[in-house]
């Protein structure tokens, strides 16, 4: 069982930056794929970025070059640094964990979500 708690959301102007963090419980954090998803009002949840257990990273095209995912296996945390934010990045952001490398929404474990709002 893995429990995930996100933090770091908020309101920022377009062009600004935010850093999201996700703290995970469990002794096998390093074996999990960790990912960030987001869901805007009226839209389906979508993949943002993932960090495989081997440290490889994968990004959605919409955030490539602007967002960076990083993990600290010693602290059981994963972060999402978001730069050059756009109004269309406004969404609830979710941290997720799974034993498999995947970019679909079928992750086994989810956090409660944190709101990110980007004003124009």
mmCIF file of N, CA and C in Angstrom:
data_model
loop_
_atom_site.group_PDB
_atom_site.id
_atom_site.type_symbol
_atom_site.label_atom_id
_atom_site.label_comp_id
_atom_site.label_asym_id
_atom_site.label_seq_id
_atom_site.Cartn_x
_atom_site.Cartn_y
_atom_site.Cartn_z
ATOM 1 N N UNK A 1 0.842 -1.185 0.000
ATOM 2 C CA UNK A 1 0.000 0.000 0.000
ATOM 3 C C UNK A 1 0.883 1.242 0.000
ATOM 4 N N UNK A 2 0.496 2.219 -0.804
ATOM 5 C CA UNK A 2 1.235 3.474 -0.893
ATOM 6 C C UNK A 2 0.265 4.622 -0.666
ATOM 7 N N UNK A 3 0.640 5.539 0.180
ATOM 8 C CA UNK A 3 -0.146 6.751 0.398
ATOM 9 C C UNK A 3 0.631 7.938 -0.127
ATOM 10 N N UNK A 4 -0.084 8.818 -0.819
ATOM 11 C CA UNK A 4 0.547 9.957 -1.481
ATOM 12 C C UNK A 4 -0.111 11.248 -1.024
ATOM 13 N N UNK A 5 0.700 12.243 -0.697
ATOM 14 C CA UNK A 5 0.191 13.537 -0.257
ATOM 15 C C UNK A 5 0.892 14.633 -1.048
ATOM 16 N N UNK A 6 0.099 15.391 -1.820
ATOM 17 C CA UNK A 6 0.657 16.477 -2.623
ATOM 18 C C UNK A 6 0.659 17.789 -1.850
ATOM 19 N N UNK A 7 1.528 18.681 -2.268
ATOM 20 C CA UNK A 7 1.560 20.041 -1.730
ATOM 21 C C UNK A 7 2.185 20.958 -2.776
ATOM 22 N N UNK A 8 1.983 22.265 -2.583
ATOM 23 C CA UNK A 8 2.666 23.234 -3.438
ATOM 24 C C UNK A 8 1.816 23.923 -4.474
ATOM 25 N N UNK A 9 0.541 23.580 -4.564
ATOM 26 C CA UNK A 9 -0.306 24.254 -5.535
ATOM 27 C C UNK A 9 -0.575 25.696 -5.132
ATOM 28 N N UNK A 10 -1.233 26.422 -6.031
ATOM 29 C CA UNK A 10 -1.566 27.805 -5.722
ATOM 30 C C UNK A 10 -1.926 28.587 -6.960
ATOM 31 N N UNK A 11 -1.941 29.904 -6.779
ATOM 32 C CA UNK A 11 -2.286 30.824 -7.861
ATOM 33 C C UNK A 11 -1.029 31.527 -8.335
ATOM 34 N N UNK A 12 -0.837 31.568 -9.643
ATOM 35 C CA UNK A 12 0.349 32.203 -10.213
ATOM 36 C C UNK A 12 -0.044 32.876 -11.529
ATOM 37 N N UNK A 13 0.670 33.922 -11.870
ATOM 38 C CA UNK A 13 0.416 34.596 -13.138
ATOM 39 C C UNK A 13 1.063 33.832 -14.288
ATOM 40 N N UNK A 14 0.511 34.012 -15.457
ATOM 41 C CA UNK A 14 1.091 33.393 -16.649
ATOM 42 C C UNK A 14 2.558 33.784 -16.775
ATOM 43 N N UNK A 15 3.371 32.790 -17.113
ATOM 44 C CA UNK A 15 4.808 33.000 -17.205
ATOM 45 C C UNK A 15 5.551 32.696 -15.926
ATOM 46 N N UNK A 16 4.819 32.510 -14.859
ATOM 47 C CA UNK A 16 5.437 32.237 -13.569
ATOM 48 C C UNK A 16 5.757 30.765 -13.374
ATOM 49 N N UNK A 17 6.190 30.444 -12.148
ATOM 50 C CA UNK A 17 6.620 29.085 -11.819
ATOM 51 C C UNK A 17 5.975 28.616 -10.523
ATOM 52 N N UNK A 18 5.820 27.318 -10.433
ATOM 53 C CA UNK A 18 5.372 26.658 -9.200
ATOM 54 C C UNK A 18 6.096 25.328 -9.093
ATOM 55 N N UNK A 19 6.250 24.877 -7.875
ATOM 56 C CA UNK A 19 6.846 23.566 -7.640
ATOM 57 C C UNK A 19 5.893 22.750 -6.798
ATOM 58 N N UNK A 20 5.479 21.617 -7.325
ATOM 59 C CA UNK A 20 4.633 20.681 -6.599
ATOM 60 C C UNK A 20 5.494 19.580 -5.992
ATOM 61 N N UNK A 21 5.083 19.144 -4.828
ATOM 62 C CA UNK A 21 5.775 18.038 -4.176
ATOM 63 C C UNK A 21 4.779 16.960 -3.795
ATOM 64 N N UNK A 22 5.267 15.737 -3.742
ATOM 65 C CA UNK A 22 4.440 14.598 -3.360
ATOM 66 C C UNK A 22 5.252 13.722 -2.432
ATOM 67 N N UNK A 23 4.727 13.538 -1.231
ATOM 68 C CA UNK A 23 5.378 12.676 -0.244
ATOM 69 C C UNK A 23 4.691 11.325 -0.252
ATOM 70 N N UNK A 24 5.480 10.265 -0.336
ATOM 71 C CA UNK A 24 4.944 8.912 -0.416
ATOM 72 C C UNK A 24 5.308 8.113 0.819
ATOM 73 N N UNK A 25 4.409 7.250 1.222
ATOM 74 C CA UNK A 25 4.693 6.312 2.303
ATOM 75 C C UNK A 25 5.151 5.004 1.669
ATOM 76 N N UNK A 26 5.616 4.077 2.479
ATOM 77 C CA UNK A 26 5.997 2.783 1.925
ATOM 78 C C UNK A 26 7.490 2.617 1.816
ATOM 79 N N UNK A 27 7.950 1.407 1.980
ATOM 80 C CA UNK A 27 9.378 1.122 2.003
ATOM 81 C C UNK A 27 9.957 0.814 0.634
ATOM 82 N N UNK A 28 9.098 0.706 -0.397
ATOM 83 C CA UNK A 28 9.601 0.318 -1.717
ATOM 84 C C UNK A 28 9.413 1.437 -2.724
ATOM 85 N N UNK A 29 9.500 2.666 -2.251
ATOM 86 C CA UNK A 29 9.272 3.811 -3.122
ATOM 87 C C UNK A 29 10.142 3.735 -4.364
ATOM 88 N N UNK A 30 11.377 3.357 -4.209
ATOM 89 C CA UNK A 30 12.319 3.414 -5.332
ATOM 90 C C UNK A 30 11.902 2.461 -6.452
ATOM 91 N N UNK A 31 11.046 1.495 -6.172
ATOM 92 C CA UNK A 31 10.646 0.526 -7.183
ATOM 93 C C UNK A 31 9.431 0.984 -8.001
ATOM 94 N N UNK A 32 8.812 2.075 -7.557
ATOM 95 C CA UNK A 32 7.591 2.516 -8.208
ATOM 96 C C UNK A 32 7.863 3.535 -9.302
ATOM 97 N N UNK A 33 7.036 3.465 -10.333
ATOM 98 C CA UNK A 33 6.948 4.582 -11.263
ATOM 99 C C UNK A 33 6.105 5.663 -10.592
ATOM 100 N N UNK A 34 6.617 6.880 -10.599
ATOM 101 C CA UNK A 34 5.900 8.012 -10.012
ATOM 102 C C UNK A 34 5.500 8.970 -11.130
ATOM 103 N N UNK A 35 4.306 9.492 -11.040
ATOM 104 C CA UNK A 35 3.826 10.337 -12.137
ATOM 105 C C UNK A 35 2.965 11.478 -11.613
ATOM 106 N N UNK A 36 2.789 12.446 -12.479
ATOM 107 C CA UNK A 36 1.868 13.552 -12.240
ATOM 108 C C UNK A 36 0.824 13.563 -13.355
ATOM 109 N N UNK A 37 -0.417 13.723 -12.950
ATOM 110 C CA UNK A 37 -1.521 13.902 -13.867
ATOM 111 C C UNK A 37 -2.220 15.214 -13.510
ATOM 112 N N UNK A 38 -3.100 15.655 -14.382
ATOM 113 C CA UNK A 38 -3.891 16.842 -14.080
ATOM 114 C C UNK A 38 -5.285 16.694 -14.684
ATOM 115 N N UNK A 39 -6.201 17.403 -14.063
ATOM 116 C CA UNK A 39 -7.575 17.376 -14.542
ATOM 117 C C UNK A 39 -8.162 18.776 -14.449
ATOM 118 N N UNK A 40 -8.500 19.315 -15.593
ATOM 119 C CA UNK A 40 -9.139 20.629 -15.660
ATOM 120 C C UNK A 40 -10.651 20.444 -15.599
ATOM 121 N N UNK A 41 -11.372 21.480 -15.192
ATOM 122 C CA UNK A 41 -12.831 21.369 -15.116
ATOM 123 C C UNK A 41 -13.447 20.952 -16.441
ATOM 124 N N UNK A 42 -14.297 19.931 -16.380
ATOM 125 C CA UNK A 42 -14.981 19.468 -17.581
ATOM 126 C C UNK A 42 -14.145 18.628 -18.514
ATOM 127 N N UNK A 43 -12.927 18.319 -18.116
ATOM 128 C CA UNK A 43 -12.035 17.528 -18.969
ATOM 129 C C UNK A 43 -11.608 16.250 -18.270
ATOM 130 N N UNK A 44 -11.111 15.324 -19.055
ATOM 131 C CA UNK A 44 -10.626 14.076 -18.495
ATOM 132 C C UNK A 44 -9.245 14.275 -17.869
ATOM 133 N N UNK A 45 -8.936 13.424 -16.936
ATOM 134 C CA UNK A 45 -7.611 13.456 -16.329
ATOM 135 C C UNK A 45 -6.577 13.094 -17.391
ATOM 136 N N UNK A 46 -5.473 13.833 -17.407
ATOM 137 C CA UNK A 46 -4.459 13.598 -18.433
ATOM 138 C C UNK A 46 -3.071 13.478 -17.831
ATOM 139 N N UNK A 47 -2.262 12.706 -18.504
ATOM 140 C CA UNK A 47 -0.884 12.494 -18.101
ATOM 141 C C UNK A 47 -0.064 13.766 -18.285
ATOM 142 N N UNK A 48 0.835 14.023 -17.323
ATOM 143 C CA UNK A 48 1.720 15.178 -17.399
ATOM 144 C C UNK A 48 3.184 14.741 -17.499
ATOM 145 N N UNK A 49 3.626 13.952 -16.538
ATOM 146 C CA UNK A 49 5.030 13.538 -16.502
ATOM 147 C C UNK A 49 5.169 12.311 -15.624
ATOM 148 N N UNK A 50 6.214 11.529 -15.900
ATOM 149 C CA UNK A 50 6.474 10.333 -15.105
ATOM 150 C C UNK A 50 7.961 10.120 -14.921
ATOM 151 N N UNK A 51 8.279 9.517 -13.805
ATOM 152 C CA UNK A 51 9.655 9.122 -13.512
ATOM 153 C C UNK A 51 9.656 7.624 -13.289
ATOM 154 N N UNK A 52 10.291 6.896 -14.211
ATOM 155 C CA UNK A 52 10.352 5.444 -14.031
ATOM 156 C C UNK A 52 11.273 5.115 -12.863
ATOM 157 N N UNK A 53 11.202 3.879 -12.384
ATOM 158 C CA UNK A 53 12.018 3.460 -11.256
ATOM 159 C C UNK A 53 13.511 3.518 -11.584
ATOM 160 N N UNK A 54 13.861 3.461 -12.870
ATOM 161 C CA UNK A 54 15.286 3.520 -13.237
ATOM 162 C C UNK A 54 15.765 4.955 -13.413
ATOM 163 N N UNK A 55 14.864 5.926 -13.146
ATOM 164 C CA UNK A 55 15.233 7.336 -13.244
ATOM 165 C C UNK A 55 14.882 7.976 -14.569
ATOM 166 N N UNK A 56 14.470 7.181 -15.551
ATOM 167 C CA UNK A 56 14.068 7.745 -16.841
ATOM 168 C C UNK A 56 12.825 8.604 -16.654
ATOM 169 N N UNK A 57 12.699 9.595 -17.522
ATOM 170 C CA UNK A 57 11.573 10.518 -17.426
ATOM 171 C C UNK A 57 10.804 10.553 -18.735
ATOM 172 N N UNK A 58 9.535 10.838 -18.618
ATOM 173 C CA UNK A 58 8.670 10.900 -19.794
ATOM 174 C C UNK A 58 7.698 12.036 -19.576
ATOM 175 N N UNK A 59 7.472 12.831 -20.625
ATOM 176 C CA UNK A 59 6.633 14.007 -20.509
ATOM 177 C C UNK A 59 5.565 14.049 -21.593
ATOM 178 N N UNK A 60 4.437 14.638 -21.259
ATOM 179 C CA UNK A 60 3.442 14.967 -22.270
ATOM 180 C C UNK A 60 4.004 16.071 -23.158
ATOM 181 N N UNK A 61 3.643 16.062 -24.417
ATOM 182 C CA UNK A 61 4.148 17.070 -25.354
ATOM 183 C C UNK A 61 3.797 18.490 -24.902
ATOM 184 N N UNK A 62 2.642 18.627 -24.261
ATOM 185 C CA UNK A 62 2.165 19.955 -23.877
ATOM 186 C C UNK A 62 3.015 20.617 -22.794
ATOM 187 N N UNK A 63 3.818 19.829 -22.073
ATOM 188 C CA UNK A 63 4.623 20.402 -20.993
ATOM 189 C C UNK A 63 6.114 20.222 -21.209
ATOM 190 N N UNK A 64 6.472 19.520 -22.262
ATOM 191 C CA UNK A 64 7.897 19.246 -22.530
ATOM 192 C C UNK A 64 8.665 20.549 -22.675
ATOM 193 N N UNK A 65 9.782 20.646 -21.974
ATOM 194 C CA UNK A 65 10.594 21.848 -22.015
ATOM 195 C C UNK A 65 10.212 22.891 -20.983
ATOM 196 N N UNK A 66 9.054 22.727 -20.351
ATOM 197 C CA UNK A 66 8.590 23.675 -19.327
ATOM 198 C C UNK A 66 8.522 23.036 -17.944
ATOM 199 N N UNK A 67 8.176 21.759 -17.885
ATOM 200 C CA UNK A 67 8.028 21.059 -16.619
ATOM 201 C C UNK A 67 9.171 20.060 -16.458
ATOM 202 N N UNK A 68 9.564 19.849 -15.196
ATOM 203 C CA UNK A 68 10.599 18.860 -14.890
ATOM 204 C C UNK A 68 10.169 18.035 -13.695
ATOM 205 N N UNK A 69 10.170 16.726 -13.873
ATOM 206 C CA UNK A 69 9.869 15.823 -12.767
ATOM 207 C C UNK A 69 11.171 15.328 -12.162
ATOM 208 N N UNK A 70 11.185 15.233 -10.849
ATOM 209 C CA UNK A 70 12.372 14.714 -10.176
ATOM 210 C C UNK A 70 11.941 13.907 -8.960
ATOM 211 N N UNK A 71 12.760 12.952 -8.583
ATOM 212 C CA UNK A 71 12.431 12.122 -7.441
ATOM 213 C C UNK A 71 13.640 12.025 -6.524
ATOM 214 N N UNK A 72 13.349 11.882 -5.250
ATOM 215 C CA UNK A 72 14.383 11.693 -4.246
ATOM 216 C C UNK A 72 14.048 10.399 -3.519
ATOM 217 N N UNK A 73 14.728 9.333 -3.892
ATOM 218 C CA UNK A 73 14.412 8.032 -3.313
ATOM 219 C C UNK A 73 14.805 7.959 -1.831
ATOM 220 N N UNK A 74 15.708 8.787 -1.397
ATOM 221 C CA UNK A 74 16.100 8.793 0.009
ATOM 222 C C UNK A 74 15.015 9.423 0.877
ATOM 223 N N UNK A 75 14.248 10.344 0.284
ATOM 224 C CA UNK A 75 13.205 11.040 1.041
ATOM 225 C C UNK A 75 11.801 10.594 0.650
ATOM 226 N N UNK A 76 11.706 9.665 -0.301
ATOM 227 C CA UNK A 76 10.408 9.172 -0.770
ATOM 228 C C UNK A 76 9.523 10.318 -1.266
ATOM 229 N N UNK A 77 10.114 11.177 -2.057
ATOM 230 C CA UNK A 77 9.363 12.306 -2.609
ATOM 231 C C UNK A 77 9.567 12.406 -4.110
ATOM 232 N N UNK A 78 8.568 12.966 -4.764
ATOM 233 C CA UNK A 78 8.658 13.288 -6.179
ATOM 234 C C UNK A 78 8.137 14.706 -6.358
ATOM 235 N N UNK A 79 8.797 15.466 -7.196
ATOM 236 C CA UNK A 79 8.433 16.862 -7.389
ATOM 237 C C UNK A 79 8.174 17.150 -8.858
ATOM 238 N N UNK A 80 7.440 18.227 -9.072
ATOM 239 C CA UNK A 80 7.183 18.698 -10.429
ATOM 240 C C UNK A 80 7.463 20.195 -10.460
ATOM 241 N N UNK A 81 8.541 20.566 -11.104
ATOM 242 C CA UNK A 81 8.872 21.973 -11.282
ATOM 243 C C UNK A 81 8.200 22.459 -12.547
ATOM 244 N N UNK A 82 7.355 23.474 -12.402
ATOM 245 C CA UNK A 82 6.578 23.976 -13.539
ATOM 246 C C UNK A 82 6.996 25.414 -13.824
ATOM 247 N N UNK A 83 7.569 25.625 -14.986
ATOM 248 C CA UNK A 83 8.003 26.943 -15.411
ATOM 249 C C UNK A 83 7.191 27.414 -16.616
ATOM 250 N N UNK A 84 7.257 28.695 -16.882
ATOM 251 C CA UNK A 84 6.555 29.276 -18.038
ATOM 252 C C UNK A 84 5.095 28.834 -18.081
ATOM 253 N N UNK A 85 4.450 28.949 -16.953
ATOM 254 C CA UNK A 85 3.074 28.460 -16.836
ATOM 255 C C UNK A 85 2.123 29.254 -17.714
ATOM 256 N N UNK A 86 1.126 28.549 -18.221
ATOM 257 C CA UNK A 86 0.119 29.117 -19.107
ATOM 258 C C UNK A 86 -1.259 28.939 -18.468
ATOM 259 N N UNK A 87 -2.207 29.775 -18.832
ATOM 260 C CA UNK A 87 -3.565 29.598 -18.287
ATOM 261 C C UNK A 87 -4.117 28.198 -18.534
ATOM 262 N N UNK A 88 -3.743 27.596 -19.639
ATOM 263 C CA UNK A 88 -4.240 26.244 -19.934
ATOM 264 C C UNK A 88 -3.615 25.167 -19.055
ATOM 265 N N UNK A 89 -2.657 25.531 -18.227
ATOM 266 C CA UNK A 89 -2.107 24.591 -17.254
ATOM 267 C C UNK A 89 -2.964 24.531 -15.985
ATOM 268 N N UNK A 90 -3.959 25.390 -15.899
ATOM 269 C CA UNK A 90 -4.846 25.399 -14.739
ATOM 270 C C UNK A 90 -5.578 24.073 -14.616
ATOM 271 N N UNK A 91 -5.457 23.446 -13.452
ATOM 272 C CA UNK A 91 -6.053 22.132 -13.227
ATOM 273 C C UNK A 91 -5.775 21.706 -11.798
ATOM 274 N N UNK A 92 -6.426 20.620 -11.407
ATOM 275 C CA UNK A 92 -6.029 19.925 -10.188
ATOM 276 C C UNK A 92 -4.953 18.929 -10.598
ATOM 277 N N UNK A 93 -3.832 18.978 -9.906
ATOM 278 C CA UNK A 93 -2.701 18.113 -10.205
ATOM 279 C C UNK A 93 -2.647 16.976 -9.198
ATOM 280 N N UNK A 94 -2.477 15.762 -9.730
ATOM 281 C CA UNK A 94 -2.467 14.560 -8.905
ATOM 282 C C UNK A 94 -1.127 13.843 -9.025
ATOM 283 N N UNK A 95 -0.652 13.377 -7.917
ATOM 284 C CA UNK A 95 0.501 12.497 -7.867
ATOM 285 C C UNK A 95 -0.007 11.054 -7.929
ATOM 286 N N UNK A 96 0.727 10.186 -8.628
ATOM 287 C CA UNK A 96 0.303 8.799 -8.771
ATOM 288 C C UNK A 96 1.513 7.870 -8.716
ATOM 289 N N UNK A 97 1.248 6.638 -8.312
ATOM 290 C CA UNK A 97 2.314 5.640 -8.228
ATOM 291 C C UNK A 97 1.809 4.304 -8.746
ATOM 292 N N UNK A 98 2.707 3.577 -9.386
ATOM 293 C CA UNK A 98 2.360 2.257 -9.900
ATOM 294 C C UNK A 98 3.632 1.423 -10.024
ATOM 295 N N UNK A 99 3.454 0.126 -9.997
ATOM 296 C CA UNK A 99 4.603 -0.772 -10.123
ATOM 297 C C UNK A 99 5.060 -0.922 -11.569
ATOM 298 N N UNK A 100 4.255 -0.445 -12.515
ATOM 299 C CA UNK A 100 4.598 -0.545 -13.926
ATOM 300 C C UNK A 100 4.858 0.834 -14.542
ATOM 301 N N UNK A 101 5.675 0.862 -15.557
ATOM 302 C CA UNK A 101 5.885 2.079 -16.333
ATOM 303 C C UNK A 101 4.673 2.288 -17.245
ATOM 304 N N UNK A 102 3.971 3.381 -17.029
ATOM 305 C CA UNK A 102 2.753 3.611 -17.801
ATOM 306 C C UNK A 102 2.432 5.096 -17.838
ATOM 307 N N UNK A 103 1.655 5.487 -18.842
ATOM 308 C CA UNK A 103 1.266 6.889 -18.966
ATOM 309 C C UNK A 103 -0.248 7.024 -19.029
ATOM 310 N N UNK A 104 -0.971 5.956 -18.824
ATOM 311 C CA UNK A 104 -2.433 6.022 -18.792
ATOM 312 C C UNK A 104 -2.900 6.257 -17.360
ATOM 313 N N UNK A 105 -4.181 6.425 -17.156
ATOM 314 C CA UNK A 105 -4.715 6.760 -15.832
ATOM 315 C C UNK A 105 -4.937 5.544 -14.957
ATOM 316 N N UNK A 106 -4.434 4.387 -15.357
ATOM 317 C CA UNK A 106 -4.671 3.173 -14.591
ATOM 318 C C UNK A 106 -3.733 2.967 -13.414
ATOM 319 N N UNK A 107 -3.114 4.039 -12.926
ATOM 320 C CA UNK A 107 -2.206 3.910 -11.783
ATOM 321 C C UNK A 107 -2.945 3.382 -10.565
ATOM 322 N N UNK A 108 -2.226 2.606 -9.753
ATOM 323 C CA UNK A 108 -2.849 1.977 -8.585
ATOM 324 C C UNK A 108 -3.086 2.954 -7.439
ATOM 325 N N UNK A 109 -2.190 3.926 -7.281
ATOM 326 C CA UNK A 109 -2.247 4.795 -6.110
ATOM 327 C C UNK A 109 -2.292 6.263 -6.545
ATOM 328 N N UNK A 110 -3.141 7.020 -5.837
ATOM 329 C CA UNK A 110 -3.348 8.424 -6.169
ATOM 330 C C UNK A 110 -3.342 9.289 -4.922
ATOM 331 N N UNK A 111 -2.842 10.501 -5.071
ATOM 332 C CA UNK A 111 -2.981 11.481 -4.017
ATOM 333 C C UNK A 111 -4.323 12.178 -4.122
ATOM 334 N N UNK A 112 -4.546 13.127 -3.202
ATOM 335 C CA UNK A 112 -5.839 13.807 -3.146
ATOM 336 C C UNK A 112 -5.928 14.963 -4.127
ATOM 337 N N UNK A 113 -4.797 15.394 -4.665
ATOM 338 C CA UNK A 113 -4.791 16.470 -5.645
ATOM 339 C C UNK A 113 -4.496 17.820 -5.032
ATOM 340 N N UNK A 114 -3.902 18.687 -5.833
ATOM 341 C CA UNK A 114 -3.628 20.055 -5.412
ATOM 342 C C UNK A 114 -3.951 20.989 -6.575
ATOM 343 N N UNK A 115 -4.613 22.099 -6.258
ATOM 344 C CA UNK A 115 -5.090 23.019 -7.294
ATOM 345 C C UNK A 115 -3.972 23.941 -7.765
ATOM 346 N N UNK A 116 -3.847 24.050 -9.074
ATOM 347 C CA UNK A 116 -2.944 25.017 -9.691
ATOM 348 C C UNK A 116 -3.788 25.918 -10.587
ATOM 349 N N UNK A 117 -3.715 27.209 -10.335
ATOM 350 C CA UNK A 117 -4.459 28.173 -11.134
ATOM 351 C C UNK A 117 -3.491 29.186 -11.719
ATOM 352 N N UNK A 118 -3.542 29.340 -13.046
ATOM 353 C CA UNK A 118 -2.663 30.272 -13.739
ATOM 354 C C UNK A 118 -3.527 31.378 -14.340
ATOM 355 N N UNK A 119 -3.301 32.581 -13.879
ATOM 356 C CA UNK A 119 -4.096 33.711 -14.365
ATOM 357 C C UNK A 119 -3.417 34.362 -15.572
ATOM 358 N N UNK A 120 -4.227 34.890 -16.450
ATOM 359 C CA UNK A 120 -3.683 35.525 -17.667
ATOM 360 C C UNK A 120 -3.412 37.002 -17.456
#
